[in-house]
Short mmCIF file of C-alpha atoms in Angstrom, two decimals:
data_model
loop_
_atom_site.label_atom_id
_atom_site.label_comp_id
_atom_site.label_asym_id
_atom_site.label_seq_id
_atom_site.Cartn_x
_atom_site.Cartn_y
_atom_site.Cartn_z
CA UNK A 1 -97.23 -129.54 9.40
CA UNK A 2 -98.44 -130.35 6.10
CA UNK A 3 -95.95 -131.42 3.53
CA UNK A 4 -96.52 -127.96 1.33
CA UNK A 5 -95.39 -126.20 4.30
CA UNK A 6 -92.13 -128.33 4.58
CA UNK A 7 -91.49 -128.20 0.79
CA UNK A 8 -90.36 -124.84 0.44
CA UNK A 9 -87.94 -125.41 3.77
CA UNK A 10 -86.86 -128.42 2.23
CA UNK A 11 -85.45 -126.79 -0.84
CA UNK A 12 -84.11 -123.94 0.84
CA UNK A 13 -81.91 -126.32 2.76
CA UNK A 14 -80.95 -128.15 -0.04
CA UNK A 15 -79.28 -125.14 -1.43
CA UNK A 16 -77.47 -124.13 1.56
CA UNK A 17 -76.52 -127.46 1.16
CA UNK A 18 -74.57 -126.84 -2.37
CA UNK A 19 -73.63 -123.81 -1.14
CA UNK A 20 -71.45 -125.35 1.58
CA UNK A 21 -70.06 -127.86 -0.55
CA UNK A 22 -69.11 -126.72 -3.71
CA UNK A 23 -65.50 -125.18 -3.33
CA UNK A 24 -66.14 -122.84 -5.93
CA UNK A 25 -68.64 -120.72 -4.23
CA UNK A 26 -68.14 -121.30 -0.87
CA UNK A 27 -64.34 -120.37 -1.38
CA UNK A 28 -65.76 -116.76 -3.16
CA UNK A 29 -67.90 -116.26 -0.46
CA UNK A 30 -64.71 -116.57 1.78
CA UNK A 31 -63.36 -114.13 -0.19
CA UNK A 32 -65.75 -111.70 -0.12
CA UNK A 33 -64.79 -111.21 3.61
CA UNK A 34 -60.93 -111.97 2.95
CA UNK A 35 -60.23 -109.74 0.50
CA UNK A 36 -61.90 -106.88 1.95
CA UNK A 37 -60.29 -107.27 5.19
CA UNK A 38 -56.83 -108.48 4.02
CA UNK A 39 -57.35 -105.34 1.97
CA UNK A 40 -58.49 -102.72 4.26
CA UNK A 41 -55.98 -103.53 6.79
CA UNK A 42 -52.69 -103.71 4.23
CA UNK A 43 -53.87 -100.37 2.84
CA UNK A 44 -54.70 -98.32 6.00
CA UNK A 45 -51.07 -100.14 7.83
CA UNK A 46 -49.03 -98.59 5.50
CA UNK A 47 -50.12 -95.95 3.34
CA UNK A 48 -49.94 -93.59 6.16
CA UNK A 49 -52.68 -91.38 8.20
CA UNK A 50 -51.99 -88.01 6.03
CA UNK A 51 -52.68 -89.80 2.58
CA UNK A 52 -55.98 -91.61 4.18
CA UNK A 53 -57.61 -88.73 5.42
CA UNK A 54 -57.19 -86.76 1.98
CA UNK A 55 -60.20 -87.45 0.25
CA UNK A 56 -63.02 -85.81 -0.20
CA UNK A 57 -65.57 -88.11 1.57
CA UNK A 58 -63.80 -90.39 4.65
CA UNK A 59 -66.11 -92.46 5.34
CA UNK A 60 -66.55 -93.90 1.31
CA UNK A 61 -62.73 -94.24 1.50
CA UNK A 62 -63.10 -96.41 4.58
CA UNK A 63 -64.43 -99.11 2.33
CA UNK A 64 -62.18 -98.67 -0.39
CA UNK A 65 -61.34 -102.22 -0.02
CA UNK A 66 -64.67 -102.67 -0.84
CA UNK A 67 -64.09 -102.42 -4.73
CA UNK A 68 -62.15 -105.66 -4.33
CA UNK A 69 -64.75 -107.85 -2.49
CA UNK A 70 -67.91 -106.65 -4.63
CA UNK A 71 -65.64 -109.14 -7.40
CA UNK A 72 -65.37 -111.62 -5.31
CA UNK A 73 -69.53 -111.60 -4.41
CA UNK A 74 -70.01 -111.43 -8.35
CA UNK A 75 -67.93 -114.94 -8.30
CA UNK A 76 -70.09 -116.55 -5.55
CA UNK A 77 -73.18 -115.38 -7.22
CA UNK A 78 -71.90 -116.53 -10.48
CA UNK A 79 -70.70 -119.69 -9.14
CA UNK A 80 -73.71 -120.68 -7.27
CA UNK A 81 -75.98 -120.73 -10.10
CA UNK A 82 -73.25 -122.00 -12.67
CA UNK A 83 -72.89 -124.93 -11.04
CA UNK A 84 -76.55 -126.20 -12.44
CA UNK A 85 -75.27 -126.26 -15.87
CA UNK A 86 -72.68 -128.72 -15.55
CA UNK A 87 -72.64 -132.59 -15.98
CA UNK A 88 -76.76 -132.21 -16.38
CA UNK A 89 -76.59 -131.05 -12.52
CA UNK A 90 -80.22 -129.02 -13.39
CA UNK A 91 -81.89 -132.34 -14.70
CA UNK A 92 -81.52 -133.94 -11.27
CA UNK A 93 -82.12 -130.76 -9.58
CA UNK A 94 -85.82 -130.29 -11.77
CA UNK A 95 -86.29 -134.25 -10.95
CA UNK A 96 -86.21 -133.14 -7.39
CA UNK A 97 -87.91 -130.10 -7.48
CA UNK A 98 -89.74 -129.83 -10.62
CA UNK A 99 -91.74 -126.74 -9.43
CA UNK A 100 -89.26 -124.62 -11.58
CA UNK A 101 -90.35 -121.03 -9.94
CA UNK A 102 -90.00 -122.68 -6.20
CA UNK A 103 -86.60 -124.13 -7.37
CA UNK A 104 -85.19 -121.00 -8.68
CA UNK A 105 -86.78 -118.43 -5.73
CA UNK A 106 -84.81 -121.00 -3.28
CA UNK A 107 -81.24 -120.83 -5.26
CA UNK A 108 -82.06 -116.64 -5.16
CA UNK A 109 -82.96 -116.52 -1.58
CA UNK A 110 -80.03 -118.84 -0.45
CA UNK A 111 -77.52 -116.57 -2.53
CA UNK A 112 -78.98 -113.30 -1.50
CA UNK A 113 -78.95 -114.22 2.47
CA UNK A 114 -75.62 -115.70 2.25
CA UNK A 115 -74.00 -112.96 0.43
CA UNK A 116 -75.47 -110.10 2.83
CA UNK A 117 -74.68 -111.99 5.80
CA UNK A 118 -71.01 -112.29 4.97
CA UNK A 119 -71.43 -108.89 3.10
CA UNK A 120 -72.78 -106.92 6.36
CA UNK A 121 -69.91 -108.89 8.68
CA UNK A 122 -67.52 -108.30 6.30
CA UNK A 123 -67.94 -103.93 5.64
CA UNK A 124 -68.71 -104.16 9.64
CA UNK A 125 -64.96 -105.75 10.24
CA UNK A 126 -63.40 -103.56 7.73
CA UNK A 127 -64.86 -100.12 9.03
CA UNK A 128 -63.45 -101.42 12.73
CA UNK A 129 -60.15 -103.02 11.67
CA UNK A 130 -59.11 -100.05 8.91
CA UNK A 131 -60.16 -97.31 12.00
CA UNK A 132 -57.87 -98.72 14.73
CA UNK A 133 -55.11 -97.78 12.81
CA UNK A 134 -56.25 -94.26 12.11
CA UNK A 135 -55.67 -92.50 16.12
CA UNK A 136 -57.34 -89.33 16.29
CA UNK A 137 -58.41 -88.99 12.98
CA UNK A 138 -60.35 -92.69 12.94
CA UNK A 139 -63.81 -92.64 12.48
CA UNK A 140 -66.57 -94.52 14.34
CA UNK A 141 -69.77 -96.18 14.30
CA UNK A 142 -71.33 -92.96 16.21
CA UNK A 143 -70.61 -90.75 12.99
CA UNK A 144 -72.87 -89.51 10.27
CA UNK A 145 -73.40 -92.47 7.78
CA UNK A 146 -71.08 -95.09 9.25
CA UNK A 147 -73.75 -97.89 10.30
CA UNK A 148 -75.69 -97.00 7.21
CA UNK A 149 -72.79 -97.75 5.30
CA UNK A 150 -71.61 -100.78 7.32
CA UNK A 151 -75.24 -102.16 6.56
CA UNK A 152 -76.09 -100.75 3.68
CA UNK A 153 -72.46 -102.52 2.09
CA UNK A 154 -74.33 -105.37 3.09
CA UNK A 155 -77.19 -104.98 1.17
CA UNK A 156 -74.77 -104.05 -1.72
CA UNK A 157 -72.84 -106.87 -2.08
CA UNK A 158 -75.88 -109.01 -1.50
CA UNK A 159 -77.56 -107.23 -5.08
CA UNK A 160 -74.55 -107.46 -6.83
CA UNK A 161 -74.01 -111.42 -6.39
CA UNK A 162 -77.85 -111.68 -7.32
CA UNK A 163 -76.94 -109.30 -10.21
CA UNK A 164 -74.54 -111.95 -11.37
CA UNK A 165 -76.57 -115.18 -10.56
CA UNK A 166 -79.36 -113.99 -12.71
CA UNK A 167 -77.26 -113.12 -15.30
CA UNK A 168 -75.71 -116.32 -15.18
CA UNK A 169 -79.55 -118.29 -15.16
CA UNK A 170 -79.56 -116.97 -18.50
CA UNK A 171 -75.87 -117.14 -19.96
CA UNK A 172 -75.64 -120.51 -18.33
CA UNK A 173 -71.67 -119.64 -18.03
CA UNK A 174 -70.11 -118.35 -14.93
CA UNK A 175 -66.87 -117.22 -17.09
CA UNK A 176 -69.11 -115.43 -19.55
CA UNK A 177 -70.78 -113.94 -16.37
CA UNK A 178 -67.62 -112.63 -14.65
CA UNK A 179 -65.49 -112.04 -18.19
CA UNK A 180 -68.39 -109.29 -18.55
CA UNK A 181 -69.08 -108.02 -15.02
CA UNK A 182 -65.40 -107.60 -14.11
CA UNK A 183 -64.19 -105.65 -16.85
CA UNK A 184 -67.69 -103.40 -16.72
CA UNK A 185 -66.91 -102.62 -12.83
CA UNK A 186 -63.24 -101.73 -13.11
CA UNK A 187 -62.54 -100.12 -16.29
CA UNK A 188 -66.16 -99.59 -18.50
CA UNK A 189 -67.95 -98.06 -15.69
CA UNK A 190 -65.27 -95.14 -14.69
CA UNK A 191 -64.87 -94.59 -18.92
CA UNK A 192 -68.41 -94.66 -19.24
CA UNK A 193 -68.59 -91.70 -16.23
CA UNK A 194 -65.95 -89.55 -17.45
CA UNK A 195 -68.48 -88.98 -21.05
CA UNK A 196 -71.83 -90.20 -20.07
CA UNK A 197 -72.28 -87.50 -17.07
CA UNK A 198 -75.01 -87.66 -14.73
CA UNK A 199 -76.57 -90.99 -17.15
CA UNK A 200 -73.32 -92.94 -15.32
CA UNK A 201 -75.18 -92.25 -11.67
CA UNK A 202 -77.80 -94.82 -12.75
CA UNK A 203 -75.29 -97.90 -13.65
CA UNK A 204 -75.25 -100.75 -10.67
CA UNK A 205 -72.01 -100.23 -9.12
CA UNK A 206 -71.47 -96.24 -9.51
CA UNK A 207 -75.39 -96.22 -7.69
CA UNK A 208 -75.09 -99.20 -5.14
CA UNK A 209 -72.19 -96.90 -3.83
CA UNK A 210 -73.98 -94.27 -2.93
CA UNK A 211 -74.88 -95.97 0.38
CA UNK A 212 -70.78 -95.88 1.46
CA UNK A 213 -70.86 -91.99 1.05
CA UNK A 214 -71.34 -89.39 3.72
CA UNK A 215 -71.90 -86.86 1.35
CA UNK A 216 -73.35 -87.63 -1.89
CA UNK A 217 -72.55 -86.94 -5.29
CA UNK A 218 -74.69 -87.18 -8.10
CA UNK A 219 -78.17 -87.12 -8.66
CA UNK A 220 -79.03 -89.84 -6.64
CA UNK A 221 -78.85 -90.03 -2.94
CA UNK A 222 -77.68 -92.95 -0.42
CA UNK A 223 -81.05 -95.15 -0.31
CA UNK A 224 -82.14 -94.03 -4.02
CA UNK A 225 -78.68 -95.27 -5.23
CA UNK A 226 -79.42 -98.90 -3.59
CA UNK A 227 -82.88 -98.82 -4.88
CA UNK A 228 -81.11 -98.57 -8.34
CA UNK A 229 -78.98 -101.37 -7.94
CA UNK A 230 -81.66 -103.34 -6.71
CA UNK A 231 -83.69 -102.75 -9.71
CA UNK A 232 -80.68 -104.18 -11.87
CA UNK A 233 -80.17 -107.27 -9.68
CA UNK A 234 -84.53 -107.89 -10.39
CA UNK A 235 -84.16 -107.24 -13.57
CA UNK A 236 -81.13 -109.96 -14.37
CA UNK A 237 -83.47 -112.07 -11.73
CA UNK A 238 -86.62 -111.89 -13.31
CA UNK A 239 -84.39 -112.45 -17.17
CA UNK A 240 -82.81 -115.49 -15.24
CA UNK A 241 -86.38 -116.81 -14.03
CA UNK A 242 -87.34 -116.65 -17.39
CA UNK A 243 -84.73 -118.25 -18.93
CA UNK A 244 -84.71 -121.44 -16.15
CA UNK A 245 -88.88 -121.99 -17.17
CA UNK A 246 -88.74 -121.68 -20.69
CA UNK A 247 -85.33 -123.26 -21.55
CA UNK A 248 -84.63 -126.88 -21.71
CA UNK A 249 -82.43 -128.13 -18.65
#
């Protein structure tokens, strides 16, 4: 195998590498899975069956939890990439790997497969665990939407840690990264819906959700609303690309 081949393999597993041993993102990535779990199980163990099954779409309020773990994927992506900026840690990585583009599509590829792996295990567990507490009213994996949703959360929380990682290529900050995401997600985005109108289907999170819906609402449907979100995460990808070849390290 010629050593071109290896090269991209070679990088690939380097990142996996600092993936795995920096506590910072390896500890969000835990979390991801953690908190959605922890979450789902706490909520649907003690709130009651009646209160549950009240909403208007089941299946999106089986992955309520979810809302809690798409911060934690923001961390890991944020984290993953931050980690370049610190102590000159991009200087040795360029010195390694001075093919800037290779460099940066491994770190992407590394984040993006990590995060939906966990991502897609993680909505799968909390769909099963938050059911088995639900008796005749649980749903399952056999009903309209659920293993769309189950993989599709996947794919979610995979585009919003690349989201953040791009964003962070070019604010070279994890804080600044998550200080702005955070406060978007949980407060901005539902103040920004209750004026903005259909306009608010379009932002990342309100349109990435889409896929957790059995019915949807808005203009956009399940795979549409992913497609959105997707188009925000390659957008803050393609601004973070930019930013790692033209800046100095």
């Amino acid at each position: 195998m010629s050593a071109t081949a290896v090269a991209p393999l070679s990088v690939l597993h380097s990142e996996w590498i600092k993936i795995r041993s920096l506590r910072g993102s390896l500890g969000s990535l835990i979390a991801v899975f953690a908190a959605t779990v922890g979450i789902t199980v706490l909520v649907f163990a003690t709130v009651g069956r009646s209160e549950v099954t009240s909403g208007d779409d089941l299946l999106l309020g089986a992955f309520y939890a979810l809302n809690f773990g798409q911060i934690a994927a923001l961390a890991f992506g944020a984290t993953a990439v931050s980690c370049e900026f610190l102590n000159g840690a991009l200087r040795v990585s360029l010195a390694a790997v001075p093919r800037r583009g290779l460099f940066y599509a491994a770190k992407a590829t590394v984040v993006g497969g990590c995060a939906f792996t966990v991502g897609t295990a993680t909505t799968c567990t909390a769909f099963v665990a938050g059911q088995a507490f639900m008796g005749d009213d649980a749903l399952s994996l056999g009903d309209p939407g659920a293993v769309r949703a189950c993989v599709g959360g996947g794919v979610y929380l995979a585009l919003m840690a690349l989201f953040a990682a791009g964003l962070t290529a070019v604010l070279r900050s994890a804080v600044a990264v998550i200080g702005t995401l955070v406060p978007f997600l949980l407060i901005v985005s539902f103040v920004i819906g209750d004026v903005a109108g259909s306009a608010a289907d379009y932002l990342p999170d309100r349109a990435g959700q889409q896929i957790l819906r059995e019915h949807t609402v808005g203009s956009l449907g399940p795979w549409t609303g992913l497609a959105v979100t997707a188009l925000w995460a390659a957008a803050a990808l393609l601004a973070g690309w930019w930013s790692v070849r033209r800046r100095d390290a």
